[in-house]
PDB file of C-alpha atoms in Angstrom:
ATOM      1  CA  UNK A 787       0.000   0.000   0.000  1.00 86.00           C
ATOM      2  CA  UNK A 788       1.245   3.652  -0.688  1.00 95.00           C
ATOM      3  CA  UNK A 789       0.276   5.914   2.295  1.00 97.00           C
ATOM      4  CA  UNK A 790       2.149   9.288   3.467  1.00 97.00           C
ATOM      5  CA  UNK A 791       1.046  10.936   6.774  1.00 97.00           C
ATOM      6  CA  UNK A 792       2.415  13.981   8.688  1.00 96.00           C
ATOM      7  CA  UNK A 793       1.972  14.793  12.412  1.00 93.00           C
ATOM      8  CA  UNK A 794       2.645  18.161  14.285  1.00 85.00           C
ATOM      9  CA  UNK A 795       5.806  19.542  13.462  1.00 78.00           C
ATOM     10  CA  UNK A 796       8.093  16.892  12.540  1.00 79.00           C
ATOM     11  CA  UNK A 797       6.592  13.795  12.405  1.00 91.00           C
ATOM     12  CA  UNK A 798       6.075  12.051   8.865  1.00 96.00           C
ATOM     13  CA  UNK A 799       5.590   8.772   7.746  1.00 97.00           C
ATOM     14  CA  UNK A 800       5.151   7.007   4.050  1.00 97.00           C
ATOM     15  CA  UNK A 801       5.436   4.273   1.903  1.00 97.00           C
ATOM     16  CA  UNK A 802       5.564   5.328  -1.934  1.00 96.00           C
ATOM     17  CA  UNK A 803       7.310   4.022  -5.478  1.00 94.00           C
ATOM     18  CA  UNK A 804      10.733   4.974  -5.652  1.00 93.00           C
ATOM     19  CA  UNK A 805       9.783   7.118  -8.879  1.00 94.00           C
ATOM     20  CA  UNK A 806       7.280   9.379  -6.221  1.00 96.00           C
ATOM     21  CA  UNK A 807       9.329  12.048  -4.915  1.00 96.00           C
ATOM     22  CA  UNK A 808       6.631  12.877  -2.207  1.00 97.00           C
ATOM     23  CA  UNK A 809       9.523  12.057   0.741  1.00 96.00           C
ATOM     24  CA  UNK A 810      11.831  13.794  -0.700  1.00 96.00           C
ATOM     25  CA  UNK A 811       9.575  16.997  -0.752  1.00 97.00           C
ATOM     26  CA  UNK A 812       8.658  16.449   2.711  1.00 97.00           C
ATOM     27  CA  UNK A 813      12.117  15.825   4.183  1.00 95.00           C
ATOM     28  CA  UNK A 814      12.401  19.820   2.587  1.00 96.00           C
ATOM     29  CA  UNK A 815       9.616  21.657   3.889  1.00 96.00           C
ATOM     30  CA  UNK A 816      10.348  19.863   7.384  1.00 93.00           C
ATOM     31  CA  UNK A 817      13.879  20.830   7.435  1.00 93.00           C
ATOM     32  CA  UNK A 818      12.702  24.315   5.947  1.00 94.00           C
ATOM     33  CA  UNK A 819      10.141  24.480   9.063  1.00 92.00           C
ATOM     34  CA  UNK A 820       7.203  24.383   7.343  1.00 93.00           C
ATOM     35  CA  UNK A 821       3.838  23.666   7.930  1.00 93.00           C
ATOM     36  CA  UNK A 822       2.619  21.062   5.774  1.00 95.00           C
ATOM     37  CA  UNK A 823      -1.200  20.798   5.861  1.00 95.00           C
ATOM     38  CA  UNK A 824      -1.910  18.587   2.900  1.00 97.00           C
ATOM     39  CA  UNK A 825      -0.459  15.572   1.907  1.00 98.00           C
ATOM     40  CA  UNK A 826      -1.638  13.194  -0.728  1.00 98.00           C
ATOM     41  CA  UNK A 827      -0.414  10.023  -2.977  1.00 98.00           C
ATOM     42  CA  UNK A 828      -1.558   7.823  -6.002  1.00 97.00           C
ATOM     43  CA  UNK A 829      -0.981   4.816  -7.569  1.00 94.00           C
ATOM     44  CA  UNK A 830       2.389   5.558  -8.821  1.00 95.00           C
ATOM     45  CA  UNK A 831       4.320   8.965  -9.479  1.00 96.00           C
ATOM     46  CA  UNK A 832       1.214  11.266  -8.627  1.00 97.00           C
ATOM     47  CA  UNK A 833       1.772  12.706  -5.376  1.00 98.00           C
ATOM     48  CA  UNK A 834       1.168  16.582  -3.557  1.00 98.00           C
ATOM     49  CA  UNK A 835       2.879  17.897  -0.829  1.00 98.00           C
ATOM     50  CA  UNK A 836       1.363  21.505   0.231  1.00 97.00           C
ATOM     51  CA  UNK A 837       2.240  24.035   2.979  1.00 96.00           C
ATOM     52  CA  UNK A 838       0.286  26.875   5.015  1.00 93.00           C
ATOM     53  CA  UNK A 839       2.444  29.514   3.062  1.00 94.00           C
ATOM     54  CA  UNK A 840       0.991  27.726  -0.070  1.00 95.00           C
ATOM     55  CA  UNK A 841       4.705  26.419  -0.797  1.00 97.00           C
ATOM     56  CA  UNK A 842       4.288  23.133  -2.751  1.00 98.00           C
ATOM     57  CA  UNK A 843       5.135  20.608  -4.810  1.00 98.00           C
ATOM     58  CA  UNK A 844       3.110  18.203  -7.018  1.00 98.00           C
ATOM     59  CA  UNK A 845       2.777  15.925  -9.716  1.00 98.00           C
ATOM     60  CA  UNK A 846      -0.165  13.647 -11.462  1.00 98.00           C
ATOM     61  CA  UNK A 847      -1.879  14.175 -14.529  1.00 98.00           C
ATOM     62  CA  UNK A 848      -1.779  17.081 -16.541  1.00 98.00           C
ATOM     63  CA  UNK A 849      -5.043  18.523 -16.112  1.00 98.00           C
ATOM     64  CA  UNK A 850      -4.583  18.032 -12.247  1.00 98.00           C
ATOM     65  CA  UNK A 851      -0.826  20.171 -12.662  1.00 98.00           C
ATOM     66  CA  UNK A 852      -2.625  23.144 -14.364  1.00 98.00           C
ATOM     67  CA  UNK A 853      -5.114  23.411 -11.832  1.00 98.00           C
ATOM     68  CA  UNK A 854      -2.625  22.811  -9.165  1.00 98.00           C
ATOM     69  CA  UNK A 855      -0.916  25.814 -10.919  1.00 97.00           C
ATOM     70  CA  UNK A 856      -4.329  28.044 -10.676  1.00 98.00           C
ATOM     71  CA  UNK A 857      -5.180  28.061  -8.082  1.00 98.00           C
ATOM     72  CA  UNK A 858      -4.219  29.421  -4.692  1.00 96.00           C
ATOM     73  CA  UNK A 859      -2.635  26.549  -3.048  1.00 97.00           C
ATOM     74  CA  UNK A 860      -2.401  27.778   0.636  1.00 95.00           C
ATOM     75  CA  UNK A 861      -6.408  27.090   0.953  1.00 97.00           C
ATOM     76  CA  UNK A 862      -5.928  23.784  -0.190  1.00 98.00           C
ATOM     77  CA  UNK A 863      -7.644  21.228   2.406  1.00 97.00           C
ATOM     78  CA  UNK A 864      -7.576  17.747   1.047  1.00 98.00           C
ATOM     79  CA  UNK A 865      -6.449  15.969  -2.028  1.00 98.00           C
ATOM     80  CA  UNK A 866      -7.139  12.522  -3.051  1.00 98.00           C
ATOM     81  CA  UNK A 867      -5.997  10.150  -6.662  1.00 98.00           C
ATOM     82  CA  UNK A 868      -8.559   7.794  -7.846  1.00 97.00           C
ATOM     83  CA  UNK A 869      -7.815   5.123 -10.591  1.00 96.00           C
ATOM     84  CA  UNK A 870      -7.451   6.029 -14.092  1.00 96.00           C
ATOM     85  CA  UNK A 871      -6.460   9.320 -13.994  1.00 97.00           C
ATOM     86  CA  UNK A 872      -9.024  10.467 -11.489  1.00 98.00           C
ATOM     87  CA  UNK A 873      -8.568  13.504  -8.614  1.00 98.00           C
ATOM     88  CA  UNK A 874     -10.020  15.426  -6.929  1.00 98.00           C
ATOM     89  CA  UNK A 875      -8.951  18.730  -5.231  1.00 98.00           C
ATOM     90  CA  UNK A 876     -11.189  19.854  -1.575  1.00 98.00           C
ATOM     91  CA  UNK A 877     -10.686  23.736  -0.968  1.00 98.00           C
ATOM     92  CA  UNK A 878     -10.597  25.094   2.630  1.00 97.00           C
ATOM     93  CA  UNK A 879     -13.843  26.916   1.096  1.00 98.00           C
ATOM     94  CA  UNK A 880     -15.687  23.900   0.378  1.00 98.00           C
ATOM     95  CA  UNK A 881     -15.045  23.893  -2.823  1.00 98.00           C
ATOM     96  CA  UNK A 882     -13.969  21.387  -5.137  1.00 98.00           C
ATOM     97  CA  UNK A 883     -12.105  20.850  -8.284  1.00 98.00           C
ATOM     98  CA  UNK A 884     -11.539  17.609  -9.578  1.00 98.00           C
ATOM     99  CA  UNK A 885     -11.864  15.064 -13.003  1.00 98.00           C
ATOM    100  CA  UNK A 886     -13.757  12.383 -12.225  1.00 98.00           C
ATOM    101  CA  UNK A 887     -15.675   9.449 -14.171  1.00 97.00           C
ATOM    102  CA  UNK A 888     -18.459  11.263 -15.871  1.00 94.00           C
ATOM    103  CA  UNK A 889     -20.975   8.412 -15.338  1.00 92.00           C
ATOM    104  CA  UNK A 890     -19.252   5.508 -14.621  1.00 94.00           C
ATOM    105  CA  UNK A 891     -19.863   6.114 -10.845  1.00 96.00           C
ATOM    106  CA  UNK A 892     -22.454   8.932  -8.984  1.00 97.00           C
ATOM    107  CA  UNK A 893     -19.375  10.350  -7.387  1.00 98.00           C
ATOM    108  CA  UNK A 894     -18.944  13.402  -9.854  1.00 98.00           C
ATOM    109  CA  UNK A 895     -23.353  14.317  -9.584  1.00 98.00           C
ATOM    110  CA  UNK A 896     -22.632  13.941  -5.893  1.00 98.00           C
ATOM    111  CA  UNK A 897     -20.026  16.733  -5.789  1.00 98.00           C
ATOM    112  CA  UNK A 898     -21.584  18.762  -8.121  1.00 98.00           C
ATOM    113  CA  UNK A 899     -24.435  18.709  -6.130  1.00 98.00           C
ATOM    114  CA  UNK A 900     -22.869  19.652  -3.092  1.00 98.00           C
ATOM    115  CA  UNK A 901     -20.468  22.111  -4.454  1.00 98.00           C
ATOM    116  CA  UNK A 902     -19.507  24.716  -2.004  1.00 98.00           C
ATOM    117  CA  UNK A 903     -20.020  22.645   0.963  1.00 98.00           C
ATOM    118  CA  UNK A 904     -17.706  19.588   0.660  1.00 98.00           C
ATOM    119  CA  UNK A 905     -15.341  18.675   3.406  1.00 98.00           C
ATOM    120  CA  UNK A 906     -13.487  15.836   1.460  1.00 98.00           C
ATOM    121  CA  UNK A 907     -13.721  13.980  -1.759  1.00 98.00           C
ATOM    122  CA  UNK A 908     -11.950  10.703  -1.164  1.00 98.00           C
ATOM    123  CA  UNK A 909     -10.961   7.906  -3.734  1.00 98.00           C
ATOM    124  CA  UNK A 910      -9.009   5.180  -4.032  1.00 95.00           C
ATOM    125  CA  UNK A 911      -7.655   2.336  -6.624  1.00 94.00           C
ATOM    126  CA  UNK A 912     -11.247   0.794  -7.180  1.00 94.00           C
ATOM    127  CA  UNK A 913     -13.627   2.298  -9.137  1.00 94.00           C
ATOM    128  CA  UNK A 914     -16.425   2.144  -6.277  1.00 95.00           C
ATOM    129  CA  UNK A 915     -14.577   3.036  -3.634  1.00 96.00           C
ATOM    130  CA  UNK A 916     -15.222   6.479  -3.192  1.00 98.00           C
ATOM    131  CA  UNK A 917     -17.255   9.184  -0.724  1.00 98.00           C
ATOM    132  CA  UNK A 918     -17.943  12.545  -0.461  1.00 98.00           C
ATOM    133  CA  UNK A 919     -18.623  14.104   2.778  1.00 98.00           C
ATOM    134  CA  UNK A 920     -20.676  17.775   2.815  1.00 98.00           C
ATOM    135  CA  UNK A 921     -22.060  19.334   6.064  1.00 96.00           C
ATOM    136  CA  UNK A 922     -21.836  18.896   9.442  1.00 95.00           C
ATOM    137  CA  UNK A 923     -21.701  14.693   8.927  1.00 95.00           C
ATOM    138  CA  UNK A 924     -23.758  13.682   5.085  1.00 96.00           C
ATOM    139  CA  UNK A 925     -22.344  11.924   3.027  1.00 97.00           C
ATOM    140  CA  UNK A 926     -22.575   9.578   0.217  1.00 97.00           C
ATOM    141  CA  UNK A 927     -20.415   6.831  -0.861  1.00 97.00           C
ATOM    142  CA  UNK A 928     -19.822   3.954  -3.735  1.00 96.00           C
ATOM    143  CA  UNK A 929     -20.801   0.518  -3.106  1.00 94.00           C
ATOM    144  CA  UNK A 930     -17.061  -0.076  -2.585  1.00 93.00           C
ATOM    145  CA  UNK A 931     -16.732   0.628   0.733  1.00 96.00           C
ATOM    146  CA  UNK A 932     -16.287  -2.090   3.551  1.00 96.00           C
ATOM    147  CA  UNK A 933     -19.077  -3.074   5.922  1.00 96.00           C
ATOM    148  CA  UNK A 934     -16.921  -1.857   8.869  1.00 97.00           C
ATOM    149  CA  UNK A 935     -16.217   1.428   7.795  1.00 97.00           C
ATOM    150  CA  UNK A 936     -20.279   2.256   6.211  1.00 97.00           C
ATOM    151  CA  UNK A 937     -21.682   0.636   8.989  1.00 97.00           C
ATOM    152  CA  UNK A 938     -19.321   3.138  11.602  1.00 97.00           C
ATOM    153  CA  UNK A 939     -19.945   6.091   9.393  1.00 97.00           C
ATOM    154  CA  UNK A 940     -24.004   5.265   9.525  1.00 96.00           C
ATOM    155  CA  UNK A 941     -23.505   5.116  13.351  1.00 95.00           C
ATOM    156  CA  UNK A 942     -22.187   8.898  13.688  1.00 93.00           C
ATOM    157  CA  UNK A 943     -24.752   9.720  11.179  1.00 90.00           C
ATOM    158  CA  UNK A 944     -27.465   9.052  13.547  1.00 92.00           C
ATOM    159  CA  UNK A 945     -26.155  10.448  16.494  1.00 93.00           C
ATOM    160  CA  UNK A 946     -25.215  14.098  14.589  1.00 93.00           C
ATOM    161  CA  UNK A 947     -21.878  14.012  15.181  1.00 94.00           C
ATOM    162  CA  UNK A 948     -19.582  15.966  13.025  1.00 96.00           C
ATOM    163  CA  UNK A 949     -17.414  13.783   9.999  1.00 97.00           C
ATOM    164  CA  UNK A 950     -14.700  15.849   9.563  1.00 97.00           C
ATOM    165  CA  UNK A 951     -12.398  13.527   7.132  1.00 97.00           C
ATOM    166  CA  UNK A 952     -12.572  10.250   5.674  1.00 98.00           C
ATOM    167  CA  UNK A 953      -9.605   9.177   3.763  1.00 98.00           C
ATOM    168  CA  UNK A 954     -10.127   5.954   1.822  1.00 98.00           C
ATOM    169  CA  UNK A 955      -7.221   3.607   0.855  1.00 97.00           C
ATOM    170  CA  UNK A 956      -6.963   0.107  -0.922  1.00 95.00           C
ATOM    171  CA  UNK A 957      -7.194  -3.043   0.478  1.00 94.00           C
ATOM    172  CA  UNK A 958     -10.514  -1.889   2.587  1.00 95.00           C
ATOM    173  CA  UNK A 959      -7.994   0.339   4.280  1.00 97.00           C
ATOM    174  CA  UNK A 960      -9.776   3.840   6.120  1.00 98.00           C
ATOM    175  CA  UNK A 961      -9.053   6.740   7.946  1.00 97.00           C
ATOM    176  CA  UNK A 962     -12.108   8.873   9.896  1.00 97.00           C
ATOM    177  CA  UNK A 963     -11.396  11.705  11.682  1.00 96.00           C
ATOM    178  CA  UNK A 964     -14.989  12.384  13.921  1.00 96.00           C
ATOM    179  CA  UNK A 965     -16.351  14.655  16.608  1.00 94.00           C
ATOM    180  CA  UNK A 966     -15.189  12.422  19.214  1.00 92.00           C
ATOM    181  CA  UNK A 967     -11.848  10.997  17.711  1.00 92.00           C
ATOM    182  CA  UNK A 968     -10.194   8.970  14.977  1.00 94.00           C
ATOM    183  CA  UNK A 969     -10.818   5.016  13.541  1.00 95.00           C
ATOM    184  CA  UNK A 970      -8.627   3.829  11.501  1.00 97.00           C
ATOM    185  CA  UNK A 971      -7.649   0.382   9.442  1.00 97.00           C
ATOM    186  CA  UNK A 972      -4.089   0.859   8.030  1.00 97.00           C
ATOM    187  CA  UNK A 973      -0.878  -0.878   7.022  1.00 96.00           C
ATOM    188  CA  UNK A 974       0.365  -2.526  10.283  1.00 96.00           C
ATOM    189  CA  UNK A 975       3.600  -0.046  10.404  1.00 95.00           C
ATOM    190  CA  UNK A 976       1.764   3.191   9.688  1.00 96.00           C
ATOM    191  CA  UNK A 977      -0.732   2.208  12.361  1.00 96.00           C
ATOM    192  CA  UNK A 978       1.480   1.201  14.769  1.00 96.00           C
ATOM    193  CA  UNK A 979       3.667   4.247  14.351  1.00 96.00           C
ATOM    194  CA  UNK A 980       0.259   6.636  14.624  1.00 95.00           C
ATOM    195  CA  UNK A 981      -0.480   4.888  17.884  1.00 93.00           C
ATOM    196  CA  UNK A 982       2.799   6.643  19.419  1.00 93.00           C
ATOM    197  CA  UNK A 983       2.398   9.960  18.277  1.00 91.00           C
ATOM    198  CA  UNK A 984       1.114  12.715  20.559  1.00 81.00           C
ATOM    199  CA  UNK A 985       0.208  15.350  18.454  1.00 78.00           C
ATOM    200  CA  UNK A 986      -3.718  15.895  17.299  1.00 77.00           C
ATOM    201  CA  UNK A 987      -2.410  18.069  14.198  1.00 81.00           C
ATOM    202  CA  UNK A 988      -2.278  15.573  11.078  1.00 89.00           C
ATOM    203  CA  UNK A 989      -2.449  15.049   7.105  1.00 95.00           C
ATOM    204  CA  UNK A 990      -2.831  12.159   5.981  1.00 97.00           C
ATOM    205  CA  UNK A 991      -3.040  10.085   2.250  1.00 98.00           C
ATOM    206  CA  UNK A 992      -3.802   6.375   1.821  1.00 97.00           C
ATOM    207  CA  UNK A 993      -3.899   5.106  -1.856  1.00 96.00           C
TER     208      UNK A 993
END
């Protein structure tokens, strides 16, 4: 699995292709003493590594470079890579820009439905795998998603609790981050090295 996670000032973690620069990038902003607030990584090569002074550094398809270059990068809040080419891009806002099946999947009417209000668009290497959170906790997700993670998600739902992220990852691999905490299902290493962290402050990418 390719994943990349930061945590408060210093601490990073990832696992990517040796042709994905993405730990190179962050070893430089860290050393640098930069904030990075959004991480995120793809199948292979795509990868973004942002900063609170909008300092970056990305790669991925070409449509997804120009509107990286657009676009002002310091507001940036999430980004996830889908298969095939796919992204999507979640403004601090709650906007979103992205390229996304045009009706292979519901995920694309979904955000453009919600548009203005998103929290996070997250996808993953499987076509169905994907959800969109808007709101204090909606949502709305493929029929990709594991039984653990729809059936947790339904369960904070119902109570109104805020959903604040949800970062999907292969392998029926999830990150929430919720009113009252995080759940997670990771790689073994990244989720044993999370456990010993202290700090609350974290990006994170699963792919």
């Amino acid at each position: 699995p390719h994943y990349a996670m930061t945590i408060g000032t210093n601490g990073y973690n990832y696992s990517v292709p040796s042709n994905n620069s993405l730990g190179d990038k962050i070893k430089q902003y860290k050393s640098d003493g930069k904030t990075i607030t959004c991480v995120a990584v793809g199948p292979d090569y795509e990868m973004a590594v942002v900063c609170s002074d909008g300092a970056s550094s990305y790669n991925g398809p070409s449509n997804f470079k120009s509107k990286m270059h657009e676009i002002s990068r310091g507001k940036i809040k999430h980004i996830s890579f889908g298969c095939n080419d796919q992204w999507a891009i979640t403004m601090k806002s709650g906007w979103v820009y992205c390229s996304l099946y045009e009706t292979k999947t519901s995920c694309l009417e979904t955000v453009n439905e919600h548009n203005g209000d998103i929290k996070y668009v997250s996808l993953c290497g499987h076509t169905n795998d994907w959800i969109v959170g808007w709101g204090k906790n909606g949502y709305q997700n493929g029929g990709g998603l594991c039984s653990e993670l729809t059936g947790f998600l339904s369960g904070i739902n119902s109570s109104r609790k805020d959903i604040h992220l949800v970062e999907l990852g292969n392998n029926n691999h999830y990150f929430v981050h919720h009113e009252n905490g995080k759940k997670w299902s990771m790689d073994a290493d990244l989720s044993n090295w999370y456990k010993r962290q202290s700090s609350s402050r974290s990006s994170i990418s699963l792919y």
